Short mmCIF file of C-alpha atoms in Angstrom, two decimals:
data_model
loop_
_atom_site.label_atom_id
_atom_site.label_comp_id
_atom_site.label_asym_id
_atom_site.label_seq_id
_atom_site.Cartn_x
_atom_site.Cartn_y
_atom_site.Cartn_z
CA MET A 1 15.44 50.75 -18.05
CA GLY A 2 13.25 48.72 -15.40
CA PHE A 3 10.84 48.07 -18.58
CA LEU A 4 14.03 46.50 -20.77
CA CYS A 5 14.89 44.80 -17.41
CA LEU A 6 11.92 43.32 -16.94
CA LEU A 7 11.65 42.25 -20.62
CA VAL A 8 14.68 40.61 -21.00
CA ALA A 9 14.35 38.90 -17.41
CA ALA A 10 10.51 37.88 -19.97
CA ILE A 11 12.92 36.36 -22.83
CA ASN A 12 15.11 34.55 -20.40
CA LEU A 13 12.34 32.72 -18.42
CA HIS A 14 10.58 31.96 -22.02
CA ALA A 15 14.08 30.29 -22.80
CA VAL A 16 14.50 28.55 -19.89
CA SER A 17 10.90 26.85 -19.74
CA PHE A 18 11.64 25.77 -22.54
CA ALA A 19 15.03 23.79 -22.99
CA PHE A 20 13.76 21.28 -24.72
CA PRO A 21 16.31 17.95 -25.05
CA SER A 22 15.87 16.64 -28.63
CA SER A 23 18.22 14.19 -28.00
CA TRP A 24 15.23 13.01 -25.30
CA CYS A 25 13.58 12.89 -27.82
CA ASN A 26 15.86 10.72 -30.53
CA VAL A 27 15.54 8.10 -27.18
CA MET A 28 12.77 7.09 -27.04
CA SER A 29 12.27 3.11 -27.88
CA PRO A 30 9.14 1.67 -28.19
CA PRO A 31 7.07 0.89 -24.84
CA GLY A 32 7.13 -3.28 -23.09
CA PRO A 33 4.10 -3.95 -21.71
CA ILE A 34 4.91 -3.26 -18.67
CA PRO A 35 6.16 0.69 -18.15
CA ASP A 36 10.16 0.97 -17.26
CA ASN A 37 9.07 2.29 -14.07
CA VAL A 38 6.81 -0.18 -12.64
CA LEU A 39 8.37 -0.65 -9.11
CA TYR A 40 8.38 2.91 -8.18
CA PHE A 41 4.34 2.99 -7.78
CA ASN A 42 4.23 3.71 -3.97
CA THR A 43 0.23 1.96 -2.94
CA LYS A 44 -0.55 2.32 -6.19
CA SER A 45 2.00 -0.74 -7.22
CA ARG A 46 0.29 -4.34 -8.19
CA TYR A 47 0.46 -7.60 -6.44
CA GLU A 48 2.26 -8.69 -9.35
CA GLU A 49 5.38 -6.95 -8.52
CA VAL A 50 5.81 -7.92 -5.45
CA ASN A 51 5.05 -12.19 -6.40
CA PRO A 52 6.36 -11.88 -10.28
CA TYR A 53 6.21 -15.83 -10.72
CA LEU A 54 1.90 -14.50 -10.25
CA MET A 55 2.25 -13.55 -13.76
CA SER A 56 1.96 -16.36 -15.59
CA ASP A 57 0.20 -18.47 -12.91
CA VAL A 58 -2.33 -16.15 -10.51
CA LEU A 59 -3.45 -19.23 -8.66
CA ALA A 60 1.08 -20.03 -8.36
CA ILE A 61 2.08 -20.25 -4.64
CA ASN A 62 5.80 -20.68 -3.96
CA GLN A 63 6.29 -24.68 -1.83
CA SER A 64 8.46 -23.58 0.19
CA TRP A 65 6.62 -20.32 2.06
CA VAL A 66 4.42 -22.38 3.13
CA LYS A 67 6.19 -25.34 4.57
CA PRO A 68 3.92 -26.06 8.41
CA PRO A 69 7.49 -25.55 10.89
CA SER A 70 8.17 -29.38 10.67
CA PRO A 71 5.76 -31.85 9.27
CA GLN A 72 4.70 -32.85 12.18
CA CYS A 73 2.72 -29.71 13.13
CA ARG A 74 -0.76 -29.33 12.30
CA ALA A 75 -2.37 -25.30 11.59
CA VAL A 76 -4.87 -24.91 14.02
CA HIS A 77 -5.72 -21.13 12.87
CA LEU A 78 -5.18 -18.08 10.80
CA SER A 79 -5.32 -14.22 10.55
CA ALA A 80 -5.10 -12.04 7.36
CA ILE A 81 -5.16 -9.10 7.24
CA ILE A 82 -5.42 -7.64 3.94
CA ARG A 83 -5.43 -4.67 1.96
CA HIS A 84 -7.91 -3.90 -0.87
CA GLY A 85 -7.48 -3.81 -4.30
CA THR A 86 -6.89 -2.17 -7.06
CA ARG A 87 -9.55 0.92 -7.17
CA TYR A 88 -9.93 3.80 -8.29
CA PRO A 89 -8.42 7.29 -8.55
CA THR A 90 -10.36 9.20 -4.90
CA SER A 91 -12.17 12.11 -6.23
CA GLY A 92 -9.35 14.26 -4.71
CA ASN A 93 -7.07 12.93 -7.45
CA ILE A 94 -9.37 13.30 -10.55
CA LYS A 95 -10.20 16.67 -9.87
CA LYS A 96 -6.38 17.28 -10.62
CA MET A 97 -6.17 14.37 -13.55
CA ILE A 98 -8.37 16.28 -15.29
CA GLN A 99 -6.97 19.48 -14.67
CA PHE A 100 -3.03 18.45 -16.16
CA THR A 101 -4.48 16.98 -19.16
CA LYS A 102 -6.44 19.91 -20.22
CA LEU A 103 -3.39 21.60 -19.79
CA VAL A 104 -1.45 19.16 -21.58
CA LYS A 105 -3.89 19.33 -24.55
CA ASN A 106 -3.88 22.82 -24.02
CA ARG A 107 -0.66 23.67 -24.03
CA ALA A 108 2.15 20.70 -24.47
CA ASP A 109 3.84 20.19 -27.29
CA LEU A 110 3.12 16.16 -27.89
CA SER A 111 5.74 16.16 -31.05
CA CYS A 112 7.63 13.07 -29.03
CA VAL A 113 4.50 11.83 -27.05
CA LYS A 114 2.59 11.68 -30.04
CA GLU A 115 0.42 8.55 -28.40
CA LEU A 116 -1.13 11.54 -25.60
CA GLN A 117 -2.61 14.00 -28.93
CA SER A 118 -5.26 10.88 -28.47
CA TRP A 119 -5.82 9.53 -25.03
CA LYS A 120 -8.32 10.65 -23.75
CA MET A 121 -9.86 11.76 -19.86
CA TRP A 122 -12.03 8.69 -18.45
CA TYR A 123 -11.99 8.18 -15.30
CA LYS A 124 -14.94 10.41 -13.29
CA GLU A 125 -14.63 12.28 -10.34
CA ASP A 126 -17.92 9.84 -9.01
CA MET A 127 -15.60 6.38 -9.25
CA ASP A 128 -13.33 7.97 -6.18
CA GLY A 129 -11.31 5.07 -5.35
CA ARG A 130 -14.42 2.28 -5.86
CA LEU A 131 -13.10 -1.32 -6.52
CA VAL A 132 -12.31 -1.88 -10.11
CA GLU A 133 -12.36 -5.45 -12.20
CA LYS A 134 -8.80 -5.94 -11.09
CA GLY A 135 -8.99 -5.79 -7.51
CA ARG A 136 -11.85 -8.17 -7.39
CA SER A 137 -9.97 -10.77 -8.86
CA ASP A 138 -6.74 -9.41 -6.74
CA HIS A 139 -9.52 -10.81 -3.83
CA ARG A 140 -10.32 -13.94 -5.60
CA HIS A 141 -7.65 -15.27 -6.18
CA LEU A 142 -5.32 -14.18 -3.12
CA ALA A 143 -8.20 -16.69 -1.37
CA ARG A 144 -7.92 -19.47 -3.48
CA ARG A 145 -4.33 -18.82 -3.48
CA LEU A 146 -4.81 -19.13 0.59
CA ILE A 147 -6.95 -22.33 0.34
CA LYS A 148 -3.76 -24.42 -1.02
CA ALA A 149 -1.39 -22.37 1.53
CA PHE A 150 -4.09 -23.66 4.05
CA PRO A 151 -5.75 -26.14 3.12
CA THR A 152 -7.04 -28.07 6.85
CA LEU A 153 -7.95 -24.26 7.74
CA ILE A 154 -10.03 -23.12 5.55
CA THR A 155 -12.53 -26.01 4.40
CA LYS A 156 -16.40 -26.76 3.47
CA GLU A 157 -16.73 -27.81 6.74
CA ASN A 158 -15.43 -24.93 8.53
CA LEU A 159 -17.00 -22.86 6.80
CA ARG A 160 -20.38 -24.22 6.83
CA GLU A 161 -19.99 -24.38 10.82
CA GLY A 162 -18.89 -21.13 10.26
CA ARG A 163 -15.31 -21.50 11.95
CA VAL A 164 -14.56 -18.56 9.05
CA LYS A 165 -15.33 -14.87 9.82
CA PHE A 166 -14.91 -11.45 7.90
CA LEU A 167 -15.22 -8.74 8.70
CA THR A 168 -14.08 -5.33 7.34
CA SER A 169 -13.81 -1.36 6.62
CA SER A 170 -17.10 -0.07 5.78
CA LYS A 171 -15.52 2.09 2.53
CA HIS A 172 -17.78 0.50 -1.00
CA ARG A 173 -13.70 -0.65 -2.07
CA CYS A 174 -13.09 -3.20 1.60
CA VAL A 175 -16.68 -4.44 1.41
CA ASN A 176 -16.43 -5.48 -2.46
CA SER A 177 -13.19 -6.91 -1.64
CA THR A 178 -14.73 -9.00 0.96
CA LEU A 179 -17.43 -10.43 -1.35
CA ALA A 180 -14.62 -11.14 -3.81
CA PHE A 181 -12.40 -12.41 -1.82
CA LYS A 182 -15.33 -14.37 -0.47
CA HIS A 183 -16.37 -15.39 -3.77
CA GLY A 184 -12.73 -16.72 -4.57
CA VAL A 185 -13.20 -19.20 -1.81
CA LEU A 186 -16.79 -20.44 -2.43
CA GLU A 187 -15.47 -21.76 -6.23
CA GLY A 188 -12.41 -22.49 -5.03
CA LEU A 189 -13.55 -25.37 -2.49
CA GLY A 190 -16.34 -26.08 -5.10
CA LEU A 191 -19.43 -24.80 -3.08
CA GLN A 192 -22.27 -23.29 -3.95
CA GLY A 193 -24.87 -20.85 -2.24
CA LEU A 194 -23.32 -21.06 0.88
CA ASP A 195 -24.11 -17.89 2.64
CA LEU A 196 -20.95 -16.29 4.37
CA PRO A 197 -21.88 -12.99 6.65
CA HIS A 198 -19.36 -10.97 7.05
CA THR A 199 -18.98 -7.70 10.28
CA ILE A 200 -18.21 -4.24 8.88
CA ASP A 201 -16.04 -2.52 12.11
CA ASP A 202 -14.19 0.72 11.51
CA LYS A 203 -13.62 1.28 15.18
CA LEU A 204 -10.99 -1.91 14.33
CA MET A 205 -9.85 -1.81 10.52
CA ARG A 206 -10.43 2.08 9.84
CA PHE A 207 -8.43 3.09 13.14
CA PHE A 208 -6.85 6.00 12.23
CA ASP A 209 -10.20 7.89 11.20
CA GLN A 210 -10.85 7.43 14.71
CA CYS A 211 -7.64 8.27 17.38
CA GLN A 212 -8.59 12.17 18.25
CA ARG A 213 -4.17 12.06 18.86
CA LEU A 214 -3.27 10.96 15.49
CA VAL A 215 -5.95 13.23 13.23
CA GLU A 216 -5.32 16.22 15.48
CA THR A 217 -1.15 15.69 15.38
CA VAL A 218 0.08 14.34 12.32
CA GLU A 219 -3.45 14.25 9.62
CA ASN A 220 -4.07 17.67 10.24
CA ASN A 221 -1.01 18.83 11.10
CA LYS A 222 1.24 20.82 8.29
CA ASP A 223 4.34 20.54 10.30
CA ALA A 224 3.76 17.02 11.01
CA VAL A 225 4.63 16.12 7.23
CA ARG A 226 7.61 19.17 7.05
CA GLU A 227 10.26 16.85 5.52
CA VAL A 228 7.43 16.09 2.85
CA GLU A 229 7.28 19.50 1.65
CA LEU A 230 11.04 19.74 2.52
CA PHE A 231 12.20 17.06 -0.60
CA LYS A 232 8.30 18.11 -2.96
CA ASN A 233 10.34 21.91 -3.02
CA GLY A 234 14.02 20.39 -2.73
CA PRO A 235 16.91 19.79 -5.44
CA GLU A 236 15.78 16.27 -6.42
CA MET A 237 12.05 17.30 -6.68
CA LYS A 238 12.58 20.33 -9.37
CA ARG A 239 15.33 18.28 -11.67
CA VAL A 240 12.36 16.19 -11.75
CA GLN A 241 9.34 19.67 -12.99
CA GLU A 242 11.64 21.27 -15.22
CA LYS A 243 12.47 17.68 -17.08
CA LEU A 244 8.96 16.92 -16.92
CA ALA A 245 8.35 20.55 -18.22
CA ASP A 246 11.01 20.41 -21.11
CA ARG A 247 9.49 17.18 -22.38
CA LEU A 248 6.02 18.49 -22.50
CA GLN A 249 7.48 21.69 -23.80
CA LEU A 250 5.28 23.78 -21.07
CA PRO A 251 6.74 26.84 -19.14
CA TYR A 252 8.70 25.47 -15.63
CA ILE A 253 5.50 27.81 -13.90
CA ASN A 254 2.49 25.52 -14.93
CA VAL A 255 4.58 22.06 -13.96
CA SER A 256 4.02 22.23 -9.91
CA THR A 257 4.81 19.35 -7.54
CA ASP A 258 1.18 18.61 -7.80
CA ALA A 259 1.36 18.20 -11.31
CA VAL A 260 4.89 15.94 -11.54
CA GLU A 261 3.27 13.31 -8.81
CA THR A 262 -0.46 13.23 -11.01
CA ALA A 263 1.23 13.12 -14.38
CA PHE A 264 3.22 10.18 -12.82
CA TYR A 265 -0.19 8.67 -10.65
CA LEU A 266 -1.53 8.31 -14.38
CA CYS A 267 0.78 6.67 -15.58
CA ALA A 268 -0.13 4.26 -12.62
CA TYR A 269 -3.64 3.98 -12.65
CA GLU A 270 -3.33 2.94 -16.04
CA PHE A 271 -0.81 0.15 -16.10
CA THR A 272 -2.79 -1.27 -12.85
CA ILE A 273 -6.21 -0.59 -13.50
CA ARG A 274 -6.03 -0.88 -17.42
CA SER A 275 -2.95 -2.99 -17.28
CA MET A 276 -1.76 -0.20 -20.40
CA ASN A 277 2.12 1.00 -20.63
CA THR A 278 0.47 4.56 -21.72
CA PRO A 279 2.17 7.85 -23.01
CA TRP A 280 1.83 8.92 -19.08
CA CYS A 281 4.90 6.58 -18.39
CA ARG A 282 7.10 8.27 -21.35
CA LEU A 283 7.46 10.80 -19.36
CA PHE A 284 9.24 9.86 -16.67
CA ASP A 285 13.05 8.25 -16.83
CA ASP A 286 14.38 5.58 -14.18
CA ALA A 287 16.16 8.56 -12.59
CA ASP A 288 12.63 10.60 -12.31
CA GLY A 289 10.77 7.54 -10.77
CA GLN A 290 13.31 6.79 -8.23
CA VAL A 291 12.26 10.12 -7.40
CA LEU A 292 9.16 10.23 -6.71
CA GLU A 293 9.11 6.49 -5.03
CA TYR A 294 11.01 7.95 -2.64
CA SER A 295 8.70 10.91 -2.13
CA GLY A 296 5.93 8.20 -1.68
CA ASP A 297 7.39 6.25 0.40
CA LEU A 298 8.31 9.50 2.65
CA LYS A 299 4.86 10.91 3.23
CA GLN A 300 3.60 7.24 4.00
CA PHE A 301 6.98 7.35 6.32
CA TRP A 302 5.86 10.44 8.26
CA LYS A 303 1.77 9.93 7.97
CA ARG A 304 2.11 5.98 9.05
CA GLY A 305 4.70 4.26 9.97
CA PHE A 306 8.00 5.90 11.97
CA GLY A 307 7.52 9.09 11.43
CA HIS A 308 5.69 9.93 15.19
CA ASP A 309 4.94 8.03 17.42
CA ILE A 310 1.34 8.23 17.26
CA ASN A 311 1.74 6.61 13.73
CA SER A 312 1.82 2.89 14.89
CA LYS A 313 0.73 3.12 18.35
CA ALA A 314 -2.97 4.25 16.93
CA SER A 315 -2.97 0.73 15.95
CA CYS A 316 -3.54 -0.65 19.56
CA ILE A 317 -6.91 -1.42 19.15
CA LEU A 318 -6.10 -4.16 16.53
CA PHE A 319 -2.42 -5.29 17.15
CA HIS A 320 -4.84 -6.32 20.46
CA ASP A 321 -7.27 -7.39 19.09
CA LEU A 322 -5.13 -9.83 16.80
CA PHE A 323 -3.06 -11.32 19.89
CA LYS A 324 -6.32 -11.70 21.74
CA ARG A 325 -7.91 -13.60 19.07
CA LEU A 326 -4.16 -15.98 18.90
CA ASP A 327 -4.17 -16.15 22.18
CA ALA A 328 -7.43 -17.60 21.89
CA ALA A 329 -6.78 -20.13 19.47
CA ALA A 330 -3.24 -21.47 21.76
CA ASN A 331 -5.55 -21.46 24.65
CA GLN A 332 -8.15 -24.24 22.86
CA THR A 333 -5.69 -25.82 22.01
CA ARG A 334 -3.80 -26.70 24.94
CA SER A 335 -6.58 -28.00 26.52
CA GLY A 336 -7.55 -30.12 23.83
CA GLY A 337 -10.58 -28.32 22.31
CA ARG A 338 -11.43 -27.12 19.19
CA VAL A 339 -10.34 -24.16 17.88
CA SER A 340 -13.87 -22.42 17.98
CA GLU A 341 -12.02 -19.38 15.14
CA ALA A 342 -10.91 -21.15 12.47
CA VAL A 343 -9.82 -18.11 10.43
CA MET A 344 -10.24 -14.71 10.13
CA VAL A 345 -10.26 -12.59 8.22
CA GLN A 346 -10.16 -8.55 7.47
CA VAL A 347 -10.20 -6.45 5.98
CA GLY A 348 -8.96 -2.60 5.56
CA HIS A 349 -6.79 -0.08 4.11
CA ALA A 350 -2.84 0.81 3.79
CA GLU A 351 -3.93 2.95 6.21
CA THR A 352 -4.73 0.04 7.95
CA LEU A 353 -1.26 -2.64 7.31
CA LEU A 354 1.52 -0.12 7.33
CA PRO A 355 1.36 1.30 10.86
CA LEU A 356 0.50 -2.07 12.92
CA LEU A 357 3.56 -3.08 10.51
CA THR A 358 5.15 -0.19 12.21
CA LEU A 359 3.68 -1.30 15.75
CA LEU A 360 5.48 -4.85 14.76
CA ASP A 361 8.54 -2.71 14.09
CA LEU A 362 9.51 -3.79 10.53
CA PHE A 363 11.08 -2.34 8.17
CA LYS A 364 13.05 -0.12 10.39
CA ASP A 365 15.75 1.70 8.92
CA ASP A 366 18.72 2.58 10.32
CA VAL A 367 18.17 5.95 10.04
CA PRO A 368 15.13 7.75 9.64
CA LEU A 369 13.54 8.96 5.75
CA ASN A 370 14.20 12.84 5.95
CA SER A 371 14.02 15.54 3.16
CA SER A 372 17.36 15.48 2.62
CA ASN A 373 18.57 11.74 3.01
CA PHE A 374 17.20 10.57 -0.27
CA ALA A 375 21.07 10.15 -1.82
CA SER A 376 21.83 7.82 0.65
CA HIS A 377 18.76 5.99 1.22
CA HIS A 378 18.82 3.55 -2.22
CA SER A 379 19.04 0.63 -0.30
CA ARG A 380 15.89 1.70 2.33
CA VAL A 381 13.88 -1.51 3.94
CA PHE A 382 11.00 1.00 3.98
CA ARG A 383 9.44 0.83 0.48
CA THR A 384 5.81 1.01 0.76
CA GLY A 385 5.29 -0.28 -3.23
CA GLN A 386 7.09 -3.97 -1.55
CA ILE A 387 5.37 -3.31 1.57
CA VAL A 388 1.78 -2.32 1.70
CA PRO A 389 0.79 -3.18 -2.78
CA TYR A 390 -2.87 -3.52 -3.92
CA ALA A 391 -4.38 -6.58 -1.65
CA ALA A 392 -1.06 -6.70 0.65
CA ASN A 393 -1.76 -9.09 3.11
CA LEU A 394 -0.33 -10.04 7.07
CA LEU A 395 -0.20 -13.23 7.59
CA MET A 396 -0.56 -15.05 11.30
CA ALA A 397 -0.26 -18.54 11.64
CA LEU A 398 -0.50 -20.82 14.24
CA PHE A 399 0.29 -24.27 14.31
CA ASN A 400 0.55 -26.96 16.60
CA CYS A 401 3.92 -28.39 16.92
CA PRO A 402 5.03 -31.80 19.20
CA ASP A 403 7.46 -28.26 20.99
CA GLY A 404 4.70 -26.49 21.77
CA LEU A 405 2.56 -23.77 19.92
CA ARG A 406 4.61 -21.97 17.27
CA LEU A 407 3.47 -19.14 14.86
CA GLN A 408 4.23 -18.27 11.17
CA ALA A 409 4.33 -14.04 9.80
CA ARG A 410 3.58 -13.70 6.14
CA LEU A 411 3.58 -10.73 4.74
CA ASN A 412 2.71 -10.69 1.20
CA GLU A 413 2.07 -14.25 1.13
CA ARG A 414 6.05 -14.86 2.00
CA PRO A 415 7.65 -15.71 5.08
CA LEU A 416 8.89 -13.22 7.77
CA ILE A 417 11.21 -12.88 10.72
CA LEU A 418 9.61 -10.70 13.50
CA PRO A 419 12.47 -8.12 14.85
CA GLY A 420 14.40 -10.05 17.40
CA LEU A 421 13.14 -14.02 16.63
CA ASP A 422 15.55 -15.82 14.91
CA GLU A 423 13.59 -18.07 13.53
CA LEU A 424 10.43 -18.24 10.31
CA SER A 425 8.04 -20.24 12.66
CA PRO A 426 9.77 -19.47 16.73
CA LEU A 427 7.47 -20.52 19.68
CA TYR A 428 4.34 -18.45 20.33
CA LEU A 429 5.57 -17.43 24.19
CA ASP A 430 9.09 -16.50 22.00
CA VAL A 431 6.63 -13.82 20.06
CA ARG A 432 4.46 -12.76 23.29
CA LYS A 433 7.80 -12.40 24.98
CA ARG A 434 9.21 -10.58 22.28
CA TYR A 435 5.75 -7.89 22.21
CA GLU A 436 5.02 -8.22 26.23
CA GLN A 437 5.46 -4.61 26.40
CA LEU A 438 2.76 -3.61 23.65
CA LEU A 439 0.61 -6.72 24.96
CA GLN A 440 0.04 -5.41 28.64
CA GLY A 441 0.33 -1.33 27.19
CA CYS A 442 -0.69 0.41 24.38
CA ASP A 443 -4.39 1.19 26.05
CA GLN A 444 -6.11 2.15 22.77
CA ASP A 445 -7.78 5.19 24.91
CA THR A 446 -4.78 6.09 26.44
CA VAL A 447 -2.73 6.84 23.35
CA CYS A 448 -4.98 8.11 21.41
CA LYS A 449 -6.42 10.54 24.00
CA LEU A 450 -5.39 14.37 22.54
CA ASP A 451 -5.49 15.51 26.69
CA SER A 452 -2.65 13.57 27.26
CA TYR A 453 -0.25 13.97 24.44
CA LYS A 454 -1.18 17.90 25.36
CA GLN A 455 0.16 16.69 29.31
CA ASN A 456 3.05 16.02 27.87
#
């Protein structure tokens, strides 16, 4: 009797695992040049999805975005904190891709996505997050647009006099992005043979690796991302798993949440790296994309965003570095002197930029993201694909105006109103007042010390 029950259960499991929806097969339309789910790629998004006008002219700038506070204002300093450009997957993700594509090739029914039969795995582990050619273009073109946006700061004279500085994380994708940015500057200004040195500083650009409290209490602590795991094991993600298994006619047990994310990564990487809308993208509909986007945002929220206080506080060192530079430029301008550092370009990671934006209290939803409120967060502002795509950038420009120094913040070249300030170009003194508590506190050694955390 027991054997009979097991046999029936096995037959039922097999039947459920292959509940293949022939209707899905019939309604599939030929793919266009851009995947339908392109807006759901999180931190693996192209910069062009944030600024679509760049698709027709990669050197275009929105003239209304780059205006000074008033015609009488003069730009005196620019700080640009930039994420590296488009990259290959990391070796860990490539291993997962190799494993999943072997499963698909060997066991899946590809009758509805016949193109996958001819798709060949080309990612290799030694690619490991390296910058791709598109990533070099991301930074080269950004540099040329910033020349247009700040023509009195990124100049031949300032470059020759060493008043334009470059600093980067030690990671090869960041160093190569910096080199590409410098190439774009020289290209845009028609200069040749000018040496533009850069400094490597992981203490600033990879603070998330250096902050002991962040590493121990969040990065190496599974409980810190419990909401992420709950969502991955929840009904929304389970439905995506089942749909993907059905479309590939694979047993449900073979399609884990990791497998779902891996297939979606293949869709994203093939598009961002090769500009190809591959059959991997056709395995996911819009509802699937929304769930996977939320899953990615949830991870960033709890690891780099508002989920834990230390996530943002770990960026105190970068916050103070930024305001120290702005203060120096402000003081030199007020005294009638020349600003010694007209431009600072700093290249890092999504993990560099997102905590700093969080510290500045940007993109904060009224209700925190968690595993159970996906349905009520469709209109959330915390969308990492819009905030930190490849080549994401935070620009802080200081202007000398008749009524005092004013600061313009821009994210991904778009004007940004800082929380608590009502205008796009507030007085710099008002900005300092808004962040007074952080400027007086936010000591890196204190916030990152594990002992002080345990005592609290």
